[in-house]
Coordinates of C-alpha atoms in Angstrom, one line a residue:
M1 CA 106.3 16.4 11.3
G2 CA 106.4 20.0 10.1
T3 CA 105.2 22.8 12.4
V4 CA 102.2 23.7 10.2
H5 CA 101.0 20.1 10.2
K6 CA 101.3 19.8 14.0
L7 CA 99.3 23.1 14.4
I8 CA 96.6 21.8 12.1
E9 CA 96.4 18.5 14.0
D10 CA 96.4 20.1 17.4
L11 CA 94.3 23.2 16.7
G12 CA 92.5 22.7 13.3
R13 CA 92.5 25.0 10.4
H14 CA 91.2 28.1 12.2
G15 CA 93.4 27.6 15.2
A16 CA 96.5 27.2 13.0
L17 CA 95.7 30.5 11.2
Q18 CA 95.1 32.2 14.6
A19 CA 98.5 30.9 15.8
G20 CA 100.2 32.8 12.9
A21 CA 100.7 30.0 10.3
D22 CA 100.9 31.2 6.7
R23 CA 97.5 30.9 5.1
R24 CA 98.7 29.4 1.8
A25 CA 100.8 26.9 3.7
V26 CA 97.8 25.9 5.9
E27 CA 95.5 25.4 2.9
T28 CA 98.1 23.5 1.0
A29 CA 98.9 21.3 4.0
I30 CA 95.3 20.4 4.6
A31 CA 94.8 19.5 0.9
Y32 CA 97.9 17.3 1.1
M33 CA 97.0 15.7 4.5
S34 CA 93.4 14.9 3.4
D35 CA 94.6 13.3 0.1
E36 CA 94.3 9.5 0.1
D37 CA 96.2 8.9 -3.2
T38 CA 99.5 7.1 -2.9
G39 CA 100.7 7.5 -6.5
I40 CA 104.3 8.2 -7.2
G41 CA 105.8 10.4 -10.0
F42 CA 109.4 10.6 -11.2
L43 CA 111.7 13.4 -12.4
Y44 CA 115.2 13.4 -13.8
S45 CA 117.6 14.7 -11.1
G46 CA 118.9 17.5 -13.3
W47 CA 115.4 19.1 -13.2
C48 CA 115.6 19.2 -9.4
Q49 CA 118.7 21.3 -9.5
A50 CA 117.8 23.7 -12.3
A51 CA 114.3 24.3 -13.7
L52 CA 112.3 26.0 -16.4
P53 CA 111.4 29.7 -16.3
H54 CA 108.2 30.6 -14.4
K55 CA 107.0 33.2 -16.9
K56 CA 107.1 33.6 -20.7
L57 CA 110.3 34.9 -22.2
A58 CA 110.8 36.5 -25.6
D59 CA 110.3 33.8 -28.2
D60 CA 113.9 33.8 -29.4
Q61 CA 115.5 34.0 -25.9
V62 CA 117.7 31.3 -24.5
W63 CA 117.1 30.3 -20.9
K64 CA 120.2 29.6 -18.7
V65 CA 120.5 28.6 -15.0
K66 CA 123.9 28.0 -13.4
T67 CA 124.2 26.5 -9.9
E68 CA 127.0 25.0 -7.9
R69 CA 126.3 21.5 -9.3
V70 CA 124.7 22.0 -12.7
T71 CA 124.2 24.4 -15.6
L72 CA 121.0 24.2 -17.6
V73 CA 120.7 25.8 -21.0
I74 CA 117.4 25.6 -23.0
E75 CA 117.3 26.8 -26.6
P76 CA 113.9 27.7 -28.1
G77 CA 112.7 25.8 -31.1
R78 CA 111.3 27.0 -34.4
A79 CA 108.3 26.2 -36.6
N80 CA 107.9 26.3 -40.3
L81 CA 105.7 29.0 -41.9
P82 CA 104.3 29.0 -45.4
G83 CA 107.1 29.4 -47.9
D84 CA 110.6 29.4 -46.5
D85 CA 110.0 31.4 -43.4
M86 CA 110.3 30.1 -39.8
K87 CA 109.3 31.5 -36.5
W88 CA 110.6 31.1 -33.0
I89 CA 108.3 29.2 -30.6
G90 CA 110.0 30.0 -27.3
V91 CA 111.1 27.9 -24.3
P92 CA 108.5 26.1 -22.1
Y93 CA 107.6 27.9 -18.9
G94 CA 105.3 27.7 -15.9
S95 CA 103.5 25.0 -14.0
R96 CA 101.8 23.3 -17.0
A97 CA 105.2 22.7 -18.7
R98 CA 106.5 21.2 -15.5
L99 CA 103.5 18.9 -15.1
I100 CA 103.8 17.6 -18.7
L101 CA 107.5 16.9 -18.1
L102 CA 106.6 15.0 -14.9
Y103 CA 104.0 13.0 -16.8
L104 CA 106.4 12.0 -19.6
Q105 CA 109.1 10.9 -17.2
S106 CA 106.8 9.1 -14.7
E107 CA 105.2 7.1 -17.5
A108 CA 108.6 6.3 -19.1
L109 CA 109.8 4.8 -15.8
R110 CA 106.5 3.1 -15.0
T111 CA 106.4 1.3 -18.4
Q112 CA 110.2 1.1 -18.8
S113 CA 109.7 2.5 -22.3
R114 CA 110.6 5.6 -24.3
D115 CA 107.2 5.5 -25.9
I116 CA 104.6 7.4 -23.9
E117 CA 100.8 7.3 -24.5
L118 CA 99.3 10.8 -24.8
G119 CA 95.7 11.8 -25.4
R120 CA 93.4 10.2 -22.8
S121 CA 96.4 9.0 -20.7
L122 CA 97.8 12.5 -20.4
H123 CA 94.3 14.0 -19.8
A124 CA 93.7 11.5 -17.1
W125 CA 97.0 12.2 -15.3
L126 CA 96.5 16.0 -15.5
G127 CA 93.0 15.4 -14.2
R128 CA 94.3 13.5 -11.2
L129 CA 96.5 16.5 -10.5
G130 CA 93.4 18.8 -10.6
I131 CA 94.1 20.4 -14.0
P132 CA 90.9 20.6 -16.1
I133 CA 91.3 19.8 -19.8
G134 CA 89.2 22.2 -21.8
G135 CA 89.1 25.8 -22.9
K136 CA 92.0 27.9 -21.8
S137 CA 93.5 25.1 -19.8
F138 CA 93.8 22.9 -22.8
K139 CA 95.2 25.8 -24.8
D140 CA 97.9 26.3 -22.1
V141 CA 98.7 22.5 -22.1
R142 CA 98.9 22.5 -25.9
E143 CA 101.2 25.5 -26.0
Q144 CA 103.6 24.1 -23.4
A145 CA 103.7 20.7 -25.1
D146 CA 104.6 22.3 -28.4
R147 CA 107.4 24.3 -26.7
L148 CA 108.7 21.2 -25.0
S149 CA 108.6 19.3 -28.3
R150 CA 110.7 21.8 -30.1
C151 CA 113.2 23.1 -27.5
R152 CA 116.8 21.7 -27.1
L153 CA 118.4 21.4 -23.7
T154 CA 121.8 21.0 -22.3
F155 CA 122.5 19.9 -18.7
H156 CA 126.2 20.3 -17.7
V157 CA 126.7 18.1 -14.7
K158 CA 130.0 17.1 -13.0
S159 CA 129.2 13.4 -13.5
G160 CA 128.0 13.7 -17.1
G161 CA 124.8 15.2 -18.4
L162 CA 122.9 16.0 -21.6
V163 CA 124.3 18.0 -24.5
N164 CA 122.0 19.7 -27.0
Q165 CA 119.2 17.2 -26.7
N166 CA 115.5 17.2 -27.6
I167 CA 113.2 16.0 -24.8
V168 CA 111.0 14.1 -27.3
D169 CA 111.8 13.0 -30.8
T170 CA 108.6 14.3 -32.4
A171 CA 106.0 16.9 -31.9
M172 CA 103.2 16.0 -29.5
F173 CA 100.5 17.4 -31.7
V174 CA 99.2 16.9 -35.2
S175 CA 96.6 18.9 -37.2
G176 CA 93.2 17.4 -36.6
P177 CA 90.2 17.3 -39.0
E178 CA 88.8 20.7 -40.0
G179 CA 87.1 22.4 -37.1
Q180 CA 88.8 20.2 -34.5
G181 CA 92.1 22.1 -34.2
D182 CA 95.3 20.3 -33.1
L183 CA 95.2 16.9 -31.5
F184 CA 97.6 15.0 -29.4
I185 CA 99.4 12.2 -31.2
E186 CA 98.8 8.7 -29.8
T187 CA 102.4 8.2 -28.6
A188 CA 105.4 10.5 -27.9
R189 CA 108.9 9.1 -27.8
L190 CA 111.5 10.4 -25.3
S191 CA 114.9 11.0 -26.8
E192 CA 117.2 8.1 -26.2
T193 CA 119.8 10.0 -24.3
F194 CA 117.3 11.8 -22.1
F195 CA 115.6 8.4 -21.3
E196 CA 119.0 6.8 -20.3
Q197 CA 119.8 9.7 -18.0
L198 CA 116.3 9.5 -16.5
K199 CA 116.8 5.8 -15.7
K200 CA 120.1 6.4 -14.1
H201 CA 119.0 9.4 -12.0
P202 CA 115.3 9.3 -11.1
V203 CA 113.9 11.3 -8.2
P204 CA 110.6 9.9 -6.7
L205 CA 107.9 12.4 -5.9
E206 CA 104.4 12.1 -4.3
E207 CA 101.5 12.7 -6.6
A208 CA 99.5 14.0 -3.6
A209 CA 102.2 16.6 -3.1
L210 CA 102.3 17.6 -6.7
R211 CA 98.5 17.9 -6.8
A212 CA 98.4 20.2 -3.8
I213 CA 100.9 22.6 -5.4
S214 CA 100.2 22.0 -9.1
N215 CA 99.4 25.7 -9.9
N216 CA 102.5 27.0 -8.1
S217 CA 105.6 26.6 -10.3
A218 CA 108.0 28.1 -7.7
A219 CA 106.8 25.7 -5.0
L220 CA 107.0 22.8 -7.4
D221 CA 110.7 23.6 -8.0
I222 CA 111.5 23.9 -4.3
Y223 CA 109.7 20.7 -3.5
C224 CA 111.6 18.8 -6.2
W225 CA 114.9 20.2 -5.0
L226 CA 114.2 19.3 -1.4
A227 CA 113.1 15.8 -2.4
Y228 CA 116.4 15.4 -4.3
R229 CA 118.7 16.9 -1.6
L230 CA 117.5 16.2 1.9
H231 CA 117.4 12.4 2.2
V232 CA 121.0 11.9 1.0
L233 CA 122.7 14.5 3.3
P234 CA 125.2 13.0 5.7
S235 CA 125.1 16.1 7.9
D236 CA 123.7 19.6 8.0
R237 CA 124.4 21.6 4.9
P238 CA 124.2 25.4 4.7
V239 CA 123.0 27.0 1.5
S240 CA 123.6 30.8 1.1
W241 CA 121.0 33.3 0.0
Q242 CA 123.2 34.0 -3.0
A243 CA 123.3 30.3 -4.0
L244 CA 119.5 30.1 -3.7
Y245 CA 119.2 33.3 -5.7
N246 CA 121.3 31.8 -8.5
Q247 CA 119.2 28.7 -8.6
F248 CA 115.7 30.0 -8.0
G249 CA 115.8 33.8 -8.4
S250 CA 116.2 34.5 -12.2
S251 CA 112.8 36.2 -12.2
Y252 CA 113.9 38.8 -9.6
A253 CA 116.0 41.9 -10.1
R254 CA 116.9 42.1 -6.5
L255 CA 118.0 39.6 -3.9
A256 CA 115.9 41.3 -1.2
H257 CA 112.7 40.8 -3.2
F258 CA 113.6 37.2 -4.0
K259 CA 114.1 36.3 -0.3
I260 CA 110.5 37.3 0.6
R261 CA 108.9 35.3 -2.2
F262 CA 111.2 32.4 -1.7
L263 CA 110.3 32.0 2.0
E264 CA 106.6 32.2 1.1
N265 CA 107.0 29.4 -1.5
L266 CA 109.3 27.4 0.8
A267 CA 106.4 27.3 3.3
V268 CA 104.1 26.0 0.6
A269 CA 106.6 23.4 -0.6
T270 CA 107.3 22.1 2.9
A271 CA 103.5 21.9 3.5
V272 CA 103.6 18.9 1.2
Y273 CA 106.9 17.5 2.6
P274 CA 106.3 17.2 6.4
A275 CA 109.6 15.3 7.0
A276 CA 111.7 18.2 5.5
N277 CA 114.0 19.5 8.3
I278 CA 115.2 23.0 7.3
G279 CA 116.5 25.9 9.2
V280 CA 116.5 29.6 8.1
D281 CA 118.9 32.3 9.3
E282 CA 120.3 35.6 8.0
R283 CA 122.8 33.7 5.8
G284 CA 120.3 31.4 4.0
L285 CA 119.0 27.9 4.6
I286 CA 120.3 25.0 6.7
L287 CA 119.4 21.7 5.1
R288 CA 119.3 18.8 7.6
P289 CA 119.2 15.1 6.8
S290 CA 115.5 14.1 6.4
R291 CA 113.4 11.2 5.4
P292 CA 112.5 11.0 1.7
P293 CA 109.1 12.7 0.8
V294 CA 106.9 9.8 1.8
R295 CA 103.6 10.2 3.6
A296 CA 104.5 10.9 7.2
V297 CA 101.5 12.5 8.8
A298 CA 98.0 11.4 9.8
R299 CA 95.1 12.2 7.4
V300 CA 92.7 15.0 8.3
Q301 CA 89.5 16.2 6.8
P302 CA 89.6 19.7 5.2

């Protein structure tokens, strides 16, 4: 059990805060520990090692992340304009894009099919994760779905990977009747190559954990990475601050600034992964063999 969870169980919320626990970690841990849902989601292992940007980039900018194990390149897509003109759409970014990706992959594995129901099914899943569908929230979901539909990605991995692939074969939206705006299509189809890689390399994740950190893209990335790495470690594994910066720090100009924010988001990520056994020192992190991210703590009331 993680330190923050033990503090909450022994001292309660107020006592844990008085004992010096990080406020965001405490609130996140309480949300997770009081969640009765046992649903499971899935993510292709490549996304656990290199992720989307957190913030919007220039519409024509390519996104690249290079780590010890994988290199991810995402190229923005383009849309037709009246006449012969085209415009750049930009690469997907932020927590909404990550949650849509999680939904597509989770449903594909659940149904063992490349064809994924959208519309009500996607709305219901996002709703379960606490994401309201309406107004600005729907606009954000629609924008990220469009970006995901049009971008092309390459995962260079030692054991294989994906090269210049779409995530889905068709756009996830069509123009609706006048006055209704764009509507989700009934079914999206994952690209065949992406689906095959997903089936070979899935990483299970707790929906309760995803729900508790659904608005924090940095914590989502760290949680997914830990879920992928910790349970397969044969022994302790050090990870340097430079390696962490290469993987997670593209949004920061200086390593010193990255360290501060990374540790804050690490506290939030481990608040929904109580079994995670991690040490921190001046050189970086020490990853220790840990149980997979399954429910390992008693339930409490917020």
